[in-house]
PDB file of C-alpha atoms and ligand atoms in Angstrom:
ATOM      1  CA  UNK A   1    -248.288 141.169  28.693  1.00 86.00           C
ATOM      2  CA  UNK A   2    -249.668 138.900  25.965  1.00 93.00           C
ATOM      3  CA  UNK A   3    -247.791 138.395  22.703  1.00 97.00           C
ATOM      4  CA  UNK A   4    -250.047 139.931  20.050  1.00 98.00           C
ATOM      5  CA  UNK A   5    -247.996 139.840  16.850  1.00 98.00           C
ATOM      6  CA  UNK A   6    -244.990 138.325  15.115  1.00 98.00           C
ATOM      7  CA  UNK A   7    -243.386 140.431  12.369  1.00 98.00           C
ATOM      8  CA  UNK A   8    -241.185 138.704   9.789  1.00 98.00           C
ATOM      9  CA  UNK A   9    -238.398 139.949   7.594  1.00 97.00           C
ATOM     10  CA  UNK A  10    -238.628 138.324   4.156  1.00 96.00           C
ATOM     11  CA  UNK A  11    -235.234 137.836   2.501  1.00 93.00           C
ATOM     12  CA  UNK A  12    -233.273 135.296   4.527  1.00 93.00           C
ATOM     13  CA  UNK A  13    -236.056 134.475   7.004  1.00 96.00           C
ATOM     14  CA  UNK A  14    -239.007 133.302   4.927  1.00 97.00           C
ATOM     15  CA  UNK A  15    -237.069 132.360   1.800  1.00 96.00           C
ATOM     16  CA  UNK A  16    -233.462 132.395   0.663  1.00 93.00           C
ATOM     17  CA  UNK A  17    -233.633 135.344  -1.735  1.00 93.00           C
ATOM     18  CA  UNK A  18    -230.633 136.890   0.071  1.00 88.00           C
ATOM     19  CA  UNK A  19    -228.389 134.757  -2.145  1.00 90.00           C
ATOM     20  CA  UNK A  20    -230.241 135.842  -5.305  1.00 93.00           C
ATOM     21  CA  UNK A  21    -229.719 139.514  -4.299  1.00 95.00           C
ATOM     22  CA  UNK A  22    -226.013 138.755  -3.947  1.00 96.00           C
ATOM     23  CA  UNK A  23    -225.722 137.099  -7.372  1.00 96.00           C
ATOM     24  CA  UNK A  24    -227.453 140.043  -9.089  1.00 97.00           C
ATOM     25  CA  UNK A  25    -225.345 142.662  -7.270  1.00 98.00           C
ATOM     26  CA  UNK A  26    -222.191 140.658  -7.949  1.00 98.00           C
ATOM     27  CA  UNK A  27    -222.881 140.726 -11.712  1.00 97.00           C
ATOM     28  CA  UNK A  28    -223.704 144.457 -11.774  1.00 97.00           C
ATOM     29  CA  UNK A  29    -220.729 145.366  -9.564  1.00 97.00           C
ATOM     30  CA  UNK A  30    -218.494 143.358 -11.913  1.00 96.00           C
ATOM     31  CA  UNK A  31    -219.794 145.407 -14.865  1.00 93.00           C
ATOM     32  CA  UNK A  32    -218.829 148.552 -12.926  1.00 94.00           C
ATOM     33  CA  UNK A  33    -215.359 147.111 -12.316  1.00 95.00           C
ATOM     34  CA  UNK A  34    -215.988 146.253  -8.663  1.00 97.00           C
ATOM     35  CA  UNK A  35    -215.697 142.830  -7.045  1.00 97.00           C
ATOM     36  CA  UNK A  36    -217.845 141.986  -4.042  1.00 97.00           C
ATOM     37  CA  UNK A  37    -217.854 138.764  -2.020  1.00 97.00           C
ATOM     38  CA  UNK A  38    -220.326 137.057   0.334  1.00 93.00           C
ATOM     39  CA  UNK A  39    -218.670 138.643   3.374  1.00 93.00           C
ATOM     40  CA  UNK A  40    -219.226 142.170   2.034  1.00 96.00           C
ATOM     41  CA  UNK A  41    -222.750 141.113   1.027  1.00 94.00           C
ATOM     42  CA  UNK A  42    -223.664 140.807   4.731  1.00 90.00           C
ATOM     43  CA  UNK A  43    -223.551 144.634   4.833  1.00 91.00           C
ATOM     44  CA  UNK A  44    -226.247 144.825   2.131  1.00 93.00           C
ATOM     45  CA  UNK A  45    -228.848 142.701   3.908  1.00 90.00           C
ATOM     46  CA  UNK A  46    -231.908 144.749   4.849  1.00 87.00           C
ATOM     47  CA  UNK A  47    -230.529 147.789   3.004  1.00 91.00           C
ATOM     48  CA  UNK A  48    -232.642 149.365   0.224  1.00 92.00           C
ATOM     49  CA  UNK A  49    -231.671 148.994  -3.434  1.00 95.00           C
ATOM     50  CA  UNK A  50    -230.205 152.490  -3.910  1.00 94.00           C
ATOM     51  CA  UNK A  51    -228.443 152.455  -0.520  1.00 93.00           C
ATOM     52  CA  UNK A  52    -226.947 149.063  -1.419  1.00 96.00           C
ATOM     53  CA  UNK A  53    -225.603 150.490  -4.679  1.00 97.00           C
ATOM     54  CA  UNK A  54    -223.993 153.420  -2.842  1.00 96.00           C
ATOM     55  CA  UNK A  55    -222.287 150.976  -0.446  1.00 96.00           C
ATOM     56  CA  UNK A  56    -220.992 148.908  -3.386  1.00 98.00           C
ATOM     57  CA  UNK A  57    -219.620 151.960  -5.220  1.00 97.00           C
ATOM     58  CA  UNK A  58    -217.965 153.153  -1.985  1.00 97.00           C
ATOM     59  CA  UNK A  59    -216.540 149.659  -1.425  1.00 97.00           C
ATOM     60  CA  UNK A  60    -214.952 149.844  -4.904  1.00 97.00           C
ATOM     61  CA  UNK A  61    -213.727 153.427  -4.367  1.00 96.00           C
ATOM     62  CA  UNK A  62    -215.931 154.540  -7.299  1.00 95.00           C
ATOM     63  CA  UNK A  63    -218.619 156.606  -5.584  1.00 91.00           C
ATOM     64  CA  UNK A  64    -217.687 159.762  -7.536  1.00 91.00           C
ATOM     65  CA  UNK A  65    -217.566 158.031 -10.926  1.00 93.00           C
ATOM     66  CA  UNK A  66    -221.315 157.440 -11.407  1.00 94.00           C
ATOM     67  CA  UNK A  67    -223.872 160.256 -11.702  1.00 95.00           C
ATOM     68  CA  UNK A  68    -227.532 159.969 -10.714  1.00 95.00           C
ATOM     69  CA  UNK A  69    -228.715 158.631 -14.110  1.00 96.00           C
ATOM     70  CA  UNK A  70    -225.929 156.064 -14.245  1.00 96.00           C
ATOM     71  CA  UNK A  71    -226.767 154.917 -10.710  1.00 96.00           C
ATOM     72  CA  UNK A  72    -230.430 154.533 -11.636  1.00 96.00           C
ATOM     73  CA  UNK A  73    -229.388 152.468 -14.652  1.00 96.00           C
ATOM     74  CA  UNK A  74    -227.179 150.186 -12.513  1.00 97.00           C
ATOM     75  CA  UNK A  75    -229.939 149.734  -9.904  1.00 97.00           C
ATOM     76  CA  UNK A  76    -232.462 148.974 -12.605  1.00 97.00           C
ATOM     77  CA  UNK A  77    -230.128 146.431 -14.235  1.00 98.00           C
ATOM     78  CA  UNK A  78    -229.611 144.751 -10.840  1.00 98.00           C
ATOM     79  CA  UNK A  79    -233.366 144.561 -10.350  1.00 98.00           C
ATOM     80  CA  UNK A  80    -233.904 143.049 -13.814  1.00 98.00           C
ATOM     81  CA  UNK A  81    -231.372 140.308 -13.044  1.00 97.00           C
ATOM     82  CA  UNK A  82    -232.850 139.755  -9.578  1.00 97.00           C
ATOM     83  CA  UNK A  83    -236.462 139.597 -10.808  1.00 97.00           C
ATOM     84  CA  UNK A  84    -235.423 137.160 -13.547  1.00 96.00           C
ATOM     85  CA  UNK A  85    -233.865 134.892 -10.901  1.00 94.00           C
ATOM     86  CA  UNK A  86    -237.099 135.002  -8.856  1.00 94.00           C
ATOM     87  CA  UNK A  87    -238.740 132.864 -11.563  1.00 92.00           C
ATOM     88  CA  UNK A  88    -237.162 129.875  -9.778  1.00 90.00           C
ATOM     89  CA  UNK A  89    -239.284 130.533  -6.641  1.00 94.00           C
ATOM     90  CA  UNK A  90    -242.300 128.349  -5.905  1.00 93.00           C
ATOM     91  CA  UNK A  91    -244.247 126.984  -2.942  1.00 92.00           C
ATOM     92  CA  UNK A  92    -241.316 124.709  -2.085  1.00 94.00           C
ATOM     93  CA  UNK A  93    -238.969 127.683  -1.630  1.00 96.00           C
ATOM     94  CA  UNK A  94    -239.942 128.468   1.972  1.00 97.00           C
ATOM     95  CA  UNK A  95    -237.074 128.048   4.435  1.00 97.00           C
ATOM     96  CA  UNK A  96    -237.381 124.981   6.746  1.00 97.00           C
ATOM     97  CA  UNK A  97    -240.075 125.272   9.422  1.00 97.00           C
ATOM     98  CA  UNK A  98    -241.618 128.530   8.159  1.00 98.00           C
ATOM     99  CA  UNK A  99    -244.864 127.029   6.811  1.00 97.00           C
ATOM    100  CA  UNK A 100    -245.484 125.159  10.098  1.00 97.00           C
ATOM    101  CA  UNK A 101    -244.642 128.259  12.148  1.00 98.00           C
ATOM    102  CA  UNK A 102    -247.087 130.471  10.194  1.00 98.00           C
ATOM    103  CA  UNK A 103    -249.824 127.868  10.756  1.00 97.00           C
ATOM    104  CA  UNK A 104    -249.111 127.665  14.498  1.00 97.00           C
ATOM    105  CA  UNK A 105    -249.037 131.450  14.975  1.00 98.00           C
ATOM    106  CA  UNK A 106    -252.382 131.717  13.179  1.00 97.00           C
ATOM    107  CA  UNK A 107    -253.859 128.914  15.348  1.00 97.00           C
ATOM    108  CA  UNK A 108    -252.740 130.790  18.491  1.00 97.00           C
ATOM    109  CA  UNK A 109    -254.685 133.843  17.306  1.00 97.00           C
ATOM    110  CA  UNK A 110    -251.548 135.995  17.153  1.00 98.00           C
ATOM    111  CA  UNK A 111    -251.277 138.469  14.256  1.00 98.00           C
ATOM    112  CA  UNK A 112    -248.679 138.051  11.509  1.00 98.00           C
ATOM    113  CA  UNK A 113    -246.891 140.921   9.773  1.00 98.00           C
ATOM    114  CA  UNK A 114    -244.195 141.497   7.172  1.00 98.00           C
ATOM    115  CA  UNK A 115    -241.437 144.127   7.396  1.00 98.00           C
ATOM    116  CA  UNK A 116    -239.406 143.851   4.207  1.00 95.00           C
ATOM    117  CA  UNK A 117    -237.841 146.871   2.512  1.00 93.00           C
ATOM    118  CA  UNK A 118    -237.946 144.957  -0.784  1.00 94.00           C
ATOM    119  CA  UNK A 119    -240.170 146.487  -3.447  1.00 95.00           C
ATOM    120  CA  UNK A 120    -240.436 142.943  -4.823  1.00 96.00           C
ATOM    121  CA  UNK A 121    -241.961 141.574  -1.594  1.00 96.00           C
ATOM    122  CA  UNK A 122    -245.582 141.324  -2.866  1.00 95.00           C
ATOM    123  CA  UNK A 123    -244.469 139.338  -5.938  1.00 94.00           C
ATOM    124  CA  UNK A 124    -242.294 137.039  -3.810  1.00 96.00           C
ATOM    125  CA  UNK A 125    -245.124 136.286  -1.338  1.00 96.00           C
ATOM    126  CA  UNK A 126    -247.367 135.541  -4.300  1.00 94.00           C
ATOM    127  CA  UNK A 127    -244.796 133.156  -5.838  1.00 94.00           C
ATOM    128  CA  UNK A 128    -244.430 131.405  -2.464  1.00 96.00           C
ATOM    129  CA  UNK A 129    -248.227 131.123  -2.179  1.00 95.00           C
ATOM    130  CA  UNK A 130    -248.327 132.633   1.339  1.00 97.00           C
ATOM    131  CA  UNK A 131    -249.735 136.144   0.797  1.00 95.00           C
ATOM    132  CA  UNK A 132    -252.929 135.205   2.685  1.00 95.00           C
ATOM    133  CA  UNK A 133    -250.887 134.098   5.741  1.00 97.00           C
ATOM    134  CA  UNK A 134    -250.127 137.774   6.556  1.00 98.00           C
ATOM    135  CA  UNK A 135    -252.548 140.094   8.310  1.00 98.00           C
ATOM    136  CA  UNK A 136    -250.504 143.132   7.219  1.00 98.00           C
ATOM    137  CA  UNK A 137    -247.485 143.756   5.001  1.00 98.00           C
ATOM    138  CA  UNK A 138    -245.743 147.111   5.421  1.00 97.00           C
ATOM    139  CA  UNK A 139    -245.456 148.875   2.062  1.00 95.00           C
ATOM    140  CA  UNK A 140    -241.738 149.311   1.233  1.00 94.00           C
ATOM    141  CA  UNK A 141    -242.546 152.045  -1.304  1.00 94.00           C
ATOM    142  CA  UNK A 142    -243.806 154.253   1.560  1.00 94.00           C
ATOM    143  CA  UNK A 143    -240.724 153.795   3.732  1.00 93.00           C
ATOM    144  CA  UNK A 144    -238.223 156.674   3.736  1.00 91.00           C
ATOM    145  CA  UNK A 145    -235.414 155.040   5.750  1.00 90.00           C
ATOM    146  CA  UNK A 146    -234.260 151.445   5.318  1.00 87.00           C
ATOM    147  CA  UNK A 147    -233.077 149.252   8.195  1.00 93.00           C
ATOM    148  CA  UNK A 148    -231.419 149.851  10.736  1.00 95.00           C
ATOM    149  CA  UNK A 149    -234.022 152.624  11.051  1.00 96.00           C
ATOM    150  CA  UNK A 150    -237.071 151.155  12.861  1.00 98.00           C
ATOM    151  CA  UNK A 151    -239.543 152.754  10.406  1.00 97.00           C
ATOM    152  CA  UNK A 152    -240.617 149.561   8.573  1.00 97.00           C
ATOM    153  CA  UNK A 153    -241.131 147.586  11.818  1.00 98.00           C
ATOM    154  CA  UNK A 154    -243.104 150.457  13.343  1.00 98.00           C
ATOM    155  CA  UNK A 155    -245.230 150.625  10.179  1.00 98.00           C
ATOM    156  CA  UNK A 156    -245.888 146.864  10.433  1.00 98.00           C
ATOM    157  CA  UNK A 157    -246.957 147.158  14.098  1.00 98.00           C
ATOM    158  CA  UNK A 158    -249.201 150.136  13.298  1.00 98.00           C
ATOM    159  CA  UNK A 159    -250.814 148.221  10.417  1.00 98.00           C
ATOM    160  CA  UNK A 160    -251.396 145.226  12.722  1.00 98.00           C
ATOM    161  CA  UNK A 161    -252.813 147.560  15.361  1.00 98.00           C
ATOM    162  CA  UNK A 162    -250.409 146.391  18.098  1.00 98.00           C
ATOM    163  CA  UNK A 163    -247.857 148.256  20.182  1.00 98.00           C
ATOM    164  CA  UNK A 164    -244.204 147.372  19.386  1.00 98.00           C
ATOM    165  CA  UNK A 165    -243.853 146.133  23.000  1.00 97.00           C
ATOM    166  CA  UNK A 166    -246.500 143.493  22.231  1.00 97.00           C
ATOM    167  CA  UNK A 167    -244.619 142.075  19.252  1.00 98.00           C
ATOM    168  CA  UNK A 168    -241.635 139.931  18.279  1.00 98.00           C
ATOM    169  CA  UNK A 169    -239.596 140.738  15.145  1.00 98.00           C
ATOM    170  CA  UNK A 170    -237.544 138.119  13.276  1.00 98.00           C
ATOM    171  CA  UNK A 171    -234.501 139.025  11.171  1.00 97.00           C
ATOM    172  CA  UNK A 172    -231.415 137.533   9.528  1.00 95.00           C
ATOM    173  CA  UNK A 173    -229.534 140.846   9.072  1.00 93.00           C
ATOM    174  CA  UNK A 174    -227.562 142.873  11.614  1.00 94.00           C
ATOM    175  CA  UNK A 175    -229.259 146.078  10.395  1.00 94.00           C
ATOM    176  CA  UNK A 176    -232.642 144.365  10.731  1.00 96.00           C
ATOM    177  CA  UNK A 177    -232.062 143.258  14.345  1.00 98.00           C
ATOM    178  CA  UNK A 178    -230.963 146.828  15.121  1.00 98.00           C
ATOM    179  CA  UNK A 179    -234.212 148.093  13.573  1.00 98.00           C
ATOM    180  CA  UNK A 180    -236.344 145.706  15.673  1.00 98.00           C
ATOM    181  CA  UNK A 181    -234.545 146.715  18.877  1.00 98.00           C
ATOM    182  CA  UNK A 182    -234.890 150.410  18.024  1.00 98.00           C
ATOM    183  CA  UNK A 183    -238.628 149.882  17.461  1.00 98.00           C
ATOM    184  CA  UNK A 184    -238.925 148.572  21.039  1.00 98.00           C
ATOM    185  CA  UNK A 185    -239.896 145.034  19.990  1.00 98.00           C
ATOM    186  CA  UNK A 186    -238.297 141.776  21.106  1.00 97.00           C
ATOM    187  CA  UNK A 187    -235.812 140.577  18.480  1.00 98.00           C
ATOM    188  CA  UNK A 188    -235.016 137.107  17.179  1.00 98.00           C
ATOM    189  CA  UNK A 189    -231.901 136.786  14.989  1.00 98.00           C
ATOM    190  CA  UNK A 190    -231.427 133.907  12.528  1.00 97.00           C
ATOM    191  CA  UNK A 191    -227.828 133.073  11.714  1.00 93.00           C
ATOM    192  CA  UNK A 192    -224.365 134.136  12.916  1.00 92.00           C
ATOM    193  CA  UNK A 193    -223.143 137.586  13.981  1.00 91.00           C
ATOM    194  CA  UNK A 194    -226.400 138.714  15.595  1.00 95.00           C
ATOM    195  CA  UNK A 195    -225.335 138.962  19.251  1.00 95.00           C
ATOM    196  CA  UNK A 196    -227.512 142.044  19.646  1.00 97.00           C
ATOM    197  CA  UNK A 197    -230.682 139.950  19.127  1.00 97.00           C
ATOM    198  CA  UNK A 198    -232.720 139.055  22.226  1.00 97.00           C
ATOM    199  CA  UNK A 199    -232.715 135.468  20.991  1.00 97.00           C
ATOM    200  CA  UNK A 200    -230.190 134.072  18.519  1.00 97.00           C
ATOM    201  CA  UNK A 201    -230.976 130.934  16.511  1.00 97.00           C
ATOM    202  CA  UNK A 202    -228.758 129.070  14.062  1.00 96.00           C
ATOM    203  CA  UNK A 203    -231.436 128.530  11.411  1.00 96.00           C
ATOM    204  CA  UNK A 204    -235.176 128.651  10.798  1.00 97.00           C
ATOM    205  CA  UNK A 205    -235.239 124.941  11.740  1.00 97.00           C
ATOM    206  CA  UNK A 206    -234.964 126.112  15.368  1.00 97.00           C
ATOM    207  CA  UNK A 207    -237.625 128.790  14.889  1.00 97.00           C
ATOM    208  CA  UNK A 208    -240.662 127.020  16.342  1.00 97.00           C
ATOM    209  CA  UNK A 209    -243.782 128.431  17.980  1.00 97.00           C
ATOM    210  CA  UNK A 210    -242.685 126.842  21.281  1.00 97.00           C
ATOM    211  CA  UNK A 211    -239.314 128.565  21.034  1.00 97.00           C
ATOM    212  CA  UNK A 212    -241.015 131.948  20.412  1.00 97.00           C
ATOM    213  CA  UNK A 213    -243.488 131.560  23.274  1.00 97.00           C
ATOM    214  CA  UNK A 214    -240.737 130.411  25.690  1.00 96.00           C
ATOM    215  CA  UNK A 215    -238.674 133.451  24.671  1.00 97.00           C
ATOM    216  CA  UNK A 216    -241.660 135.755  25.135  1.00 96.00           C
ATOM    217  CA  UNK A 217    -242.485 134.341  28.612  1.00 93.00           C
ATOM    218  CA  UNK A 218    -238.869 134.483  29.826  1.00 90.00           C
ATOM    219  CA  UNK A 219    -238.419 138.095  28.685  1.00 80.00           C
ATOM    220  CA  UNK A 220    -241.734 139.332  30.070  1.00 66.00           C
ATOM    221  CA  UNK A 221    -241.014 137.663  33.435  1.00 59.00           C
ATOM    222  CA  UNK A 222    -237.660 139.463  33.505  1.00 60.00           C
ATOM    223  CA  UNK A 223    -239.329 142.798  32.713  1.00 59.00           C
ATOM    224  CA  UNK A 224    -241.940 142.265  35.471  1.00 52.00           C
ATOM    225  CA  UNK A 225    -239.238 141.550  38.041  1.00 49.00           C
TER     226      UNK A 225
HETATM  227  P1  B16 B   1    -235.439 145.268  -3.680  1.00 62.93           P
HETATM  228  P2  B16 B   1    -235.563 142.522   3.510  1.00 62.93           P
HETATM  229  C1  B16 B   1    -234.134 143.676   1.581  1.00 62.93           C
HETATM  230  O1  B16 B   1    -235.173 142.859   1.986  1.00 62.93           O
HETATM  231  C2  B16 B   1    -232.904 142.859   1.227  1.00 62.93           C
HETATM  232  O2  B16 B   1    -232.367 142.267   2.404  1.00 62.93           O
HETATM  233  C3  B16 B   1    -231.851 143.743   0.617  1.00 62.93           C
HETATM  234  O3  B16 B   1    -230.729 142.971   0.234  1.00 62.93           O
HETATM  235  C4  B16 B   1    -232.464 144.445  -0.619  1.00 62.93           C
HETATM  236  O4  B16 B   1    -231.520 145.345  -1.200  1.00 62.93           O
HETATM  237  C5  B16 B   1    -233.706 145.208  -0.195  1.00 62.93           C
HETATM  238  O5  B16 B   1    -234.620 144.305   0.399  1.00 62.93           O
HETATM  239  C6  B16 B   1    -234.384 145.894  -1.354  1.00 62.93           C
HETATM  240  O6  B16 B   1    -234.886 144.928  -2.233  1.00 62.93           O
HETATM  241  O7  B16 B   1    -234.274 145.663  -4.533  1.00 62.93           O
HETATM  242  O8  B16 B   1    -236.079 143.976  -4.121  1.00 62.93           O
HETATM  243  O9  B16 B   1    -236.436 146.384  -3.529  1.00 62.93           O
HETATM  244  O10 B16 B   1    -234.355 141.842   4.102  1.00 62.93           O
HETATM  245  O11 B16 B   1    -235.943 143.819   4.173  1.00 62.93           O
HETATM  246  O12 B16 B   1    -236.737 141.587   3.323  1.00 62.93           O
HETATM  247 MG1   MG B   2    -233.378 139.699   5.540  1.00 62.93          MG
END
């Protein structure tokens, strides 16, 4: 079977906004009397804004202390801080190797998709100057369940007009790798703690077109046997 599409996560794969999410949540959690650290932050990667807030409140044992309006206010404050920090993004903010990889995938005539549950994804792609590199970006505002549900990856494959079995998904979050696997795609995990990924890489520096095609060939040979 030919590889027809590669679907990217955004935060932590294309650019390092994962850290900016952490800084904004850290400040808002602090205001709510809750301290979070980078280790806990791993549990928020790939999780929608409101679901992240619920996890933070639960982490601080304060889930019952904030009503719906107060939660909306906290989430909105987090987003204001986060969006303000995005002003530092520019065309240099791509993670190492990503620009070259996008060019090589395009040259190989393989489709490119985005599966980010971030409502800020369109603005981030614009700031990075790579919106035109994507054939289809799944619309986070139309997604009911965040990762680890496969919904956003399935939406990306549908928009690219490929079957999940014909696509590779790339993620830096445990919930994201779970979502790719559940969608029936081949998964590539970037960073530690992603043993459930079909292929685990230490950083985007190792994420080359050759590495993806070797992975695809080895897995499809295994399936054929
Ligand atoms: P926003 P991804 C996810 O993006 C982030 O990993 C997660 O930390 C964030 O809470 C979520 O987007 C929602 O983002 O508040 O900007 O809508 O990893 O799916 O690209
Ligand atoms: Mg991510």
